[in-house]
Amino acid sequence: DEERVVAINDPDLFRYPFVYTSEPEQMVLTDDDARIMREYLGRGGFWIMDDFWGSFEWESMERQLRKILPDAENKDIPRDHTIFHQFYDIDRIIQVPRLAFAFNGGITWEQDGFVPECKGVWDENGRLMIVINHNVDLGDAYEHADNPQYPNYFSGYAYRIALNFILYSLTH
């Protein structure tokens, strides 16, 4: 009924059909953590990553992801993929900024993260099991949806794409 922080090594992890990680570039996974996440994904779990920016943070996230799935290919999710049409039709990826957008003159990017990306990792059967939202901050858009200084344009998009992610995770 409400959000819950679940550690990777918590046995309850397997009770949840999807997990959401904010700022995945900060992860430092042990071999055991990596094994657990590999099992979680292999058993049908779905993982959403969000709120990390630029090449340095991408490389940090990717190093940790390689511990879990050494041969994982991160590829753009095609716009005709069902995840973008589960409930809402999402025809383009929008760069959703952090709250600072309201105070910094309308800058939507951070570091060298100028282009928003929505990438994915598929399993050997073609099931999308990881969504990687890079150079966007969907979490700030959820968090500040009721802040009049934060544009509804970003929050509305963030909620629409999140609903699609959740519905996809529950049906695939």
PDB file of C-alpha atoms in Angstrom:
ATOM      1  CA  ASP A   1       0.000   0.000   0.000  1.00  0.00           C
ATOM      2  CA  GLU A   2       3.008   2.302   0.343  1.00  0.00           C
ATOM      3  CA  GLU A   3       6.639   2.420  -0.624  1.00  0.00           C
ATOM      4  CA  ARG A   4       9.129   0.317   1.261  1.00  0.00           C
ATOM      5  CA  VAL A   5      12.887   0.269   1.279  1.00  0.00           C
ATOM      6  CA  VAL A   6      14.038  -3.310   0.744  1.00  0.00           C
ATOM      7  CA  ALA A   7      17.691  -4.242   0.994  1.00  0.00           C
ATOM      8  CA  ILE A   8      19.010  -6.543  -1.707  1.00  0.00           C
ATOM      9  CA  ASN A   9      19.776  -9.212   0.899  1.00  0.00           C
ATOM     10  CA  ASP A  10      16.312  -9.013   2.500  1.00  0.00           C
ATOM     11  CA  PRO A  11      14.431 -12.280   1.771  1.00  0.00           C
ATOM     12  CA  ASP A  12      11.289 -10.163   1.220  1.00  0.00           C
ATOM     13  CA  LEU A  13      12.832  -8.819  -1.998  1.00  0.00           C
ATOM     14  CA  PHE A  14      11.329 -11.778  -3.851  1.00  0.00           C
ATOM     15  CA  ARG A  15       7.818 -10.773  -2.743  1.00  0.00           C
ATOM     16  CA  TYR A  16       7.955  -7.648  -4.930  1.00  0.00           C
ATOM     17  CA  PRO A  17       7.375  -7.812  -8.697  1.00  0.00           C
ATOM     18  CA  PHE A  18       9.465  -4.700  -9.312  1.00  0.00           C
ATOM     19  CA  VAL A  19      12.078  -2.600  -7.577  1.00  0.00           C
ATOM     20  CA  TYR A  20      13.002   1.024  -8.145  1.00  0.00           C
ATOM     21  CA  THR A  21      16.510   2.349  -7.616  1.00  0.00           C
ATOM     22  CA  SER A  22      17.237   6.052  -7.488  1.00  0.00           C
ATOM     23  CA  GLU A  23      20.815   7.144  -8.147  1.00  0.00           C
ATOM     24  CA  PRO A  24      22.111   3.662  -9.064  1.00  0.00           C
ATOM     25  CA  GLU A  25      25.593   5.065  -9.671  1.00  0.00           C
ATOM     26  CA  GLN A  26      25.978   4.998  -5.888  1.00  0.00           C
ATOM     27  CA  MET A  27      25.510   1.233  -5.634  1.00  0.00           C
ATOM     28  CA  VAL A  28      28.410  -0.826  -4.332  1.00  0.00           C
ATOM     29  CA  LEU A  29      27.385  -4.455  -4.713  1.00  0.00           C
ATOM     30  CA  THR A  30      29.073  -7.392  -3.084  1.00  0.00           C
ATOM     31  CA  ASP A  31      29.306 -10.690  -4.934  1.00  0.00           C
ATOM     32  CA  ASP A  32      26.424 -11.930  -2.791  1.00  0.00           C
ATOM     33  CA  ASP A  33      24.310  -8.853  -3.627  1.00  0.00           C
ATOM     34  CA  ALA A  34      24.969  -9.444  -7.322  1.00  0.00           C
ATOM     35  CA  ARG A  35      23.984 -13.100  -7.043  1.00  0.00           C
ATOM     36  CA  ILE A  36      20.723 -12.177  -5.302  1.00  0.00           C
ATOM     37  CA  MET A  37      19.814  -9.547  -7.931  1.00  0.00           C
ATOM     38  CA  ARG A  38      20.644 -12.014 -10.712  1.00  0.00           C
ATOM     39  CA  GLU A  39      18.290 -14.523  -9.087  1.00  0.00           C
ATOM     40  CA  TYR A  40      15.605 -11.855  -8.568  1.00  0.00           C
ATOM     41  CA  LEU A  41      15.707 -10.885 -12.237  1.00  0.00           C
ATOM     42  CA  GLY A  42      15.905 -14.509 -13.365  1.00  0.00           C
ATOM     43  CA  ARG A  43      12.779 -15.342 -11.376  1.00  0.00           C
ATOM     44  CA  GLY A  44      10.807 -12.636 -13.186  1.00  0.00           C
ATOM     45  CA  GLY A  45      11.666  -9.536 -11.183  1.00  0.00           C
ATOM     46  CA  PHE A  46      11.657  -6.152 -12.874  1.00  0.00           C
ATOM     47  CA  TRP A  47      14.092  -3.357 -12.053  1.00  0.00           C
ATOM     48  CA  ILE A  48      13.675   0.364 -12.757  1.00  0.00           C
ATOM     49  CA  MET A  49      16.735   2.620 -12.438  1.00  0.00           C
ATOM     50  CA  ASP A  50      16.366   6.399 -12.350  1.00  0.00           C
ATOM     51  CA  ASP A  51      18.069   9.686 -11.545  1.00  0.00           C
ATOM     52  CA  PHE A  52      21.649   9.456 -12.644  1.00  0.00           C
ATOM     53  CA  TRP A  53      23.357  11.744 -15.078  1.00  0.00           C
ATOM     54  CA  GLY A  54      26.237  11.904 -17.512  1.00  0.00           C
ATOM     55  CA  SER A  55      29.020   9.592 -18.546  1.00  0.00           C
ATOM     56  CA  PHE A  56      30.752   9.284 -15.152  1.00  0.00           C
ATOM     57  CA  GLU A  57      27.594   8.159 -13.346  1.00  0.00           C
ATOM     58  CA  TRP A  58      26.697   5.849 -16.270  1.00  0.00           C
ATOM     59  CA  GLU A  59      30.081   4.131 -15.980  1.00  0.00           C
ATOM     60  CA  SER A  60      29.622   3.714 -12.218  1.00  0.00           C
ATOM     61  CA  MET A  61      26.180   2.146 -12.669  1.00  0.00           C
ATOM     62  CA  GLU A  62      27.399  -0.081 -15.481  1.00  0.00           C
ATOM     63  CA  ARG A  63      30.295  -1.449 -13.377  1.00  0.00           C
ATOM     64  CA  GLN A  64      27.791  -2.620 -10.774  1.00  0.00           C
ATOM     65  CA  LEU A  65      25.359  -3.973 -13.372  1.00  0.00           C
ATOM     66  CA  ARG A  66      28.205  -6.055 -14.860  1.00  0.00           C
ATOM     67  CA  LYS A  67      28.591  -7.772 -11.476  1.00  0.00           C
ATOM     68  CA  ILE A  68      24.977  -8.916 -11.782  1.00  0.00           C
ATOM     69  CA  LEU A  69      24.798  -9.604 -15.508  1.00  0.00           C
ATOM     70  CA  PRO A  70      28.305  -9.698 -16.980  1.00  0.00           C
ATOM     71  CA  ASP A  71      27.056 -10.036 -20.560  1.00  0.00           C
ATOM     72  CA  ALA A  72      24.139  -7.596 -20.321  1.00  0.00           C
ATOM     73  CA  GLU A  73      23.518  -5.389 -23.321  1.00  0.00           C
ATOM     74  CA  ASN A  74      22.056  -1.975 -22.568  1.00  0.00           C
ATOM     75  CA  LYS A  75      20.018  -0.987 -25.598  1.00  0.00           C
ATOM     76  CA  ASP A  76      17.563   1.777 -26.335  1.00  0.00           C
ATOM     77  CA  ILE A  77      14.017   0.551 -25.828  1.00  0.00           C
ATOM     78  CA  PRO A  78      12.249   1.058 -29.165  1.00  0.00           C
ATOM     79  CA  ARG A  79       9.300   3.467 -28.970  1.00  0.00           C
ATOM     80  CA  ASP A  80       7.028   0.775 -30.407  1.00  0.00           C
ATOM     81  CA  HIS A  81       7.834  -1.552 -27.485  1.00  0.00           C
ATOM     82  CA  THR A  82       4.748  -2.459 -25.459  1.00  0.00           C
ATOM     83  CA  ILE A  83       6.171  -0.809 -22.325  1.00  0.00           C
ATOM     84  CA  PHE A  84       5.544   2.579 -23.925  1.00  0.00           C
ATOM     85  CA  HIS A  85       1.942   1.656 -24.763  1.00  0.00           C
ATOM     86  CA  GLN A  86       0.734  -0.348 -21.735  1.00  0.00           C
ATOM     87  CA  PHE A  87      -1.804   2.291 -20.735  1.00  0.00           C
ATOM     88  CA  TYR A  88      -0.474   5.600 -22.020  1.00  0.00           C
ATOM     89  CA  ASP A  89       1.158   6.122 -25.391  1.00  0.00           C
ATOM     90  CA  ILE A  90       4.641   7.507 -24.808  1.00  0.00           C
ATOM     91  CA  ASP A  91       6.045   8.569 -28.160  1.00  0.00           C
ATOM     92  CA  ARG A  92       9.202  10.312 -26.986  1.00  0.00           C
ATOM     93  CA  ILE A  93      11.515  10.428 -24.006  1.00  0.00           C
ATOM     94  CA  ILE A  94      11.472  13.741 -22.145  1.00  0.00           C
ATOM     95  CA  GLN A  95      14.364  15.008 -20.083  1.00  0.00           C
ATOM     96  CA  VAL A  96      12.725  15.327 -16.676  1.00  0.00           C
ATOM     97  CA  PRO A  97      14.829  17.603 -14.462  1.00  0.00           C
ATOM     98  CA  ARG A  98      15.323  17.813 -10.737  1.00  0.00           C
ATOM     99  CA  LEU A  99      13.586  20.485  -8.700  1.00  0.00           C
ATOM    100  CA  ALA A 100      16.500  22.899  -9.283  1.00  0.00           C
ATOM    101  CA  PHE A 101      14.949  23.490 -12.739  1.00  0.00           C
ATOM    102  CA  ALA A 102      12.578  25.933 -11.065  1.00  0.00           C
ATOM    103  CA  PHE A 103      15.503  28.047  -9.832  1.00  0.00           C
ATOM    104  CA  ASN A 104      18.323  27.626 -12.366  1.00  0.00           C
ATOM    105  CA  GLY A 105      16.833  29.341 -15.388  1.00  0.00           C
ATOM    106  CA  GLY A 106      15.232  26.257 -16.908  1.00  0.00           C
ATOM    107  CA  ILE A 107      18.288  24.016 -17.254  1.00  0.00           C
ATOM    108  CA  THR A 108      17.099  20.417 -17.545  1.00  0.00           C
ATOM    109  CA  TRP A 109      20.443  18.573 -17.619  1.00  0.00           C
ATOM    110  CA  GLU A 110      23.164  17.750 -15.114  1.00  0.00           C
ATOM    111  CA  GLN A 111      26.870  17.165 -15.739  1.00  0.00           C
ATOM    112  CA  ASP A 112      27.301  16.039 -19.373  1.00  0.00           C
ATOM    113  CA  GLY A 113      23.872  14.382 -19.448  1.00  0.00           C
ATOM    114  CA  PHE A 114      22.297  16.437 -22.208  1.00  0.00           C
ATOM    115  CA  VAL A 115      20.258  13.674 -23.873  1.00  0.00           C
ATOM    116  CA  PRO A 116      17.562  11.723 -22.001  1.00  0.00           C
ATOM    117  CA  GLU A 117      17.754   7.974 -22.431  1.00  0.00           C
ATOM    118  CA  CYS A 118      15.468   5.063 -21.688  1.00  0.00           C
ATOM    119  CA  LYS A 119      17.480   1.894 -22.145  1.00  0.00           C
ATOM    120  CA  GLY A 120      16.729  -1.674 -21.283  1.00  0.00           C
ATOM    121  CA  VAL A 121      18.216  -5.069 -20.614  1.00  0.00           C
ATOM    122  CA  TRP A 122      16.401  -8.163 -21.871  1.00  0.00           C
ATOM    123  CA  ASP A 123      16.713 -11.757 -20.717  1.00  0.00           C
ATOM    124  CA  GLU A 124      17.510 -14.656 -23.041  1.00  0.00           C
ATOM    125  CA  ASN A 125      13.783 -15.105 -23.778  1.00  0.00           C
ATOM    126  CA  GLY A 126      13.288 -11.499 -24.872  1.00  0.00           C
ATOM    127  CA  ARG A 127      11.620 -10.277 -21.669  1.00  0.00           C
ATOM    128  CA  LEU A 128      12.545  -6.727 -20.761  1.00  0.00           C
ATOM    129  CA  MET A 129      13.739  -7.039 -17.168  1.00  0.00           C
ATOM    130  CA  ILE A 130      15.542  -3.742 -16.501  1.00  0.00           C
ATOM    131  CA  VAL A 131      14.599  -0.203 -17.499  1.00  0.00           C
ATOM    132  CA  ILE A 132      17.391   2.336 -17.217  1.00  0.00           C
ATOM    133  CA  ASN A 133      16.288   5.991 -17.125  1.00  0.00           C
ATOM    134  CA  HIS A 134      19.490   7.960 -17.693  1.00  0.00           C
ATOM    135  CA  ASN A 135      19.801  11.751 -17.760  1.00  0.00           C
ATOM    136  CA  VAL A 136      16.339  12.108 -16.224  1.00  0.00           C
ATOM    137  CA  ASP A 137      14.980  12.411 -12.697  1.00  0.00           C
ATOM    138  CA  LEU A 138      11.522  10.862 -12.680  1.00  0.00           C
ATOM    139  CA  GLY A 139      11.660  10.654  -8.888  1.00  0.00           C
ATOM    140  CA  ASP A 140      11.829  14.431  -8.445  1.00  0.00           C
ATOM    141  CA  ALA A 141       8.839  14.757 -10.764  1.00  0.00           C
ATOM    142  CA  TYR A 142       6.799  12.422  -8.538  1.00  0.00           C
ATOM    143  CA  GLU A 143       8.047  14.079  -5.376  1.00  0.00           C
ATOM    144  CA  HIS A 144       7.351  17.643  -6.497  1.00  0.00           C
ATOM    145  CA  ALA A 145       4.129  17.115  -8.446  1.00  0.00           C
ATOM    146  CA  ASP A 146       2.276  19.317  -5.960  1.00  0.00           C
ATOM    147  CA  ASN A 147       4.889  22.081  -5.978  1.00  0.00           C
ATOM    148  CA  PRO A 148       3.586  25.015  -8.055  1.00  0.00           C
ATOM    149  CA  GLN A 149       7.179  25.909  -9.006  1.00  0.00           C
ATOM    150  CA  TYR A 150       7.735  22.518 -10.648  1.00  0.00           C
ATOM    151  CA  PRO A 151       6.022  22.225 -14.050  1.00  0.00           C
ATOM    152  CA  ASN A 152       3.155  19.765 -14.344  1.00  0.00           C
ATOM    153  CA  TYR A 153       4.485  18.966 -17.828  1.00  0.00           C
ATOM    154  CA  PHE A 154       7.307  16.959 -16.226  1.00  0.00           C
ATOM    155  CA  SER A 155       5.274  15.402 -13.409  1.00  0.00           C
ATOM    156  CA  GLY A 156       2.460  14.356 -15.732  1.00  0.00           C
ATOM    157  CA  TYR A 157       4.931  12.654 -18.063  1.00  0.00           C
ATOM    158  CA  ALA A 158       6.752  10.977 -15.157  1.00  0.00           C
ATOM    159  CA  TYR A 159       3.534   9.536 -13.742  1.00  0.00           C
ATOM    160  CA  ARG A 160       2.376   8.322 -17.162  1.00  0.00           C
ATOM    161  CA  ILE A 161       5.611   6.509 -17.934  1.00  0.00           C
ATOM    162  CA  ALA A 162       5.799   5.116 -14.371  1.00  0.00           C
ATOM    163  CA  LEU A 163       2.309   3.678 -14.682  1.00  0.00           C
ATOM    164  CA  ASN A 164       3.352   2.001 -17.918  1.00  0.00           C
ATOM    165  CA  PHE A 165       6.467   0.565 -16.217  1.00  0.00           C
ATOM    166  CA  ILE A 166       4.419  -0.774 -13.307  1.00  0.00           C
ATOM    167  CA  LEU A 167       1.726  -2.316 -15.494  1.00  0.00           C
ATOM    168  CA  TYR A 168       4.373  -3.901 -17.692  1.00  0.00           C
ATOM    169  CA  SER A 169       6.151  -5.364 -14.661  1.00  0.00           C
ATOM    170  CA  LEU A 170       2.907  -6.898 -13.414  1.00  0.00           C
ATOM    171  CA  THR A 171       1.927  -8.424 -16.767  1.00  0.00           C
ATOM    172  CA  HIS A 172       5.245  -9.596 -18.205  1.00  0.00           C
TER     173      HIS A 172
END
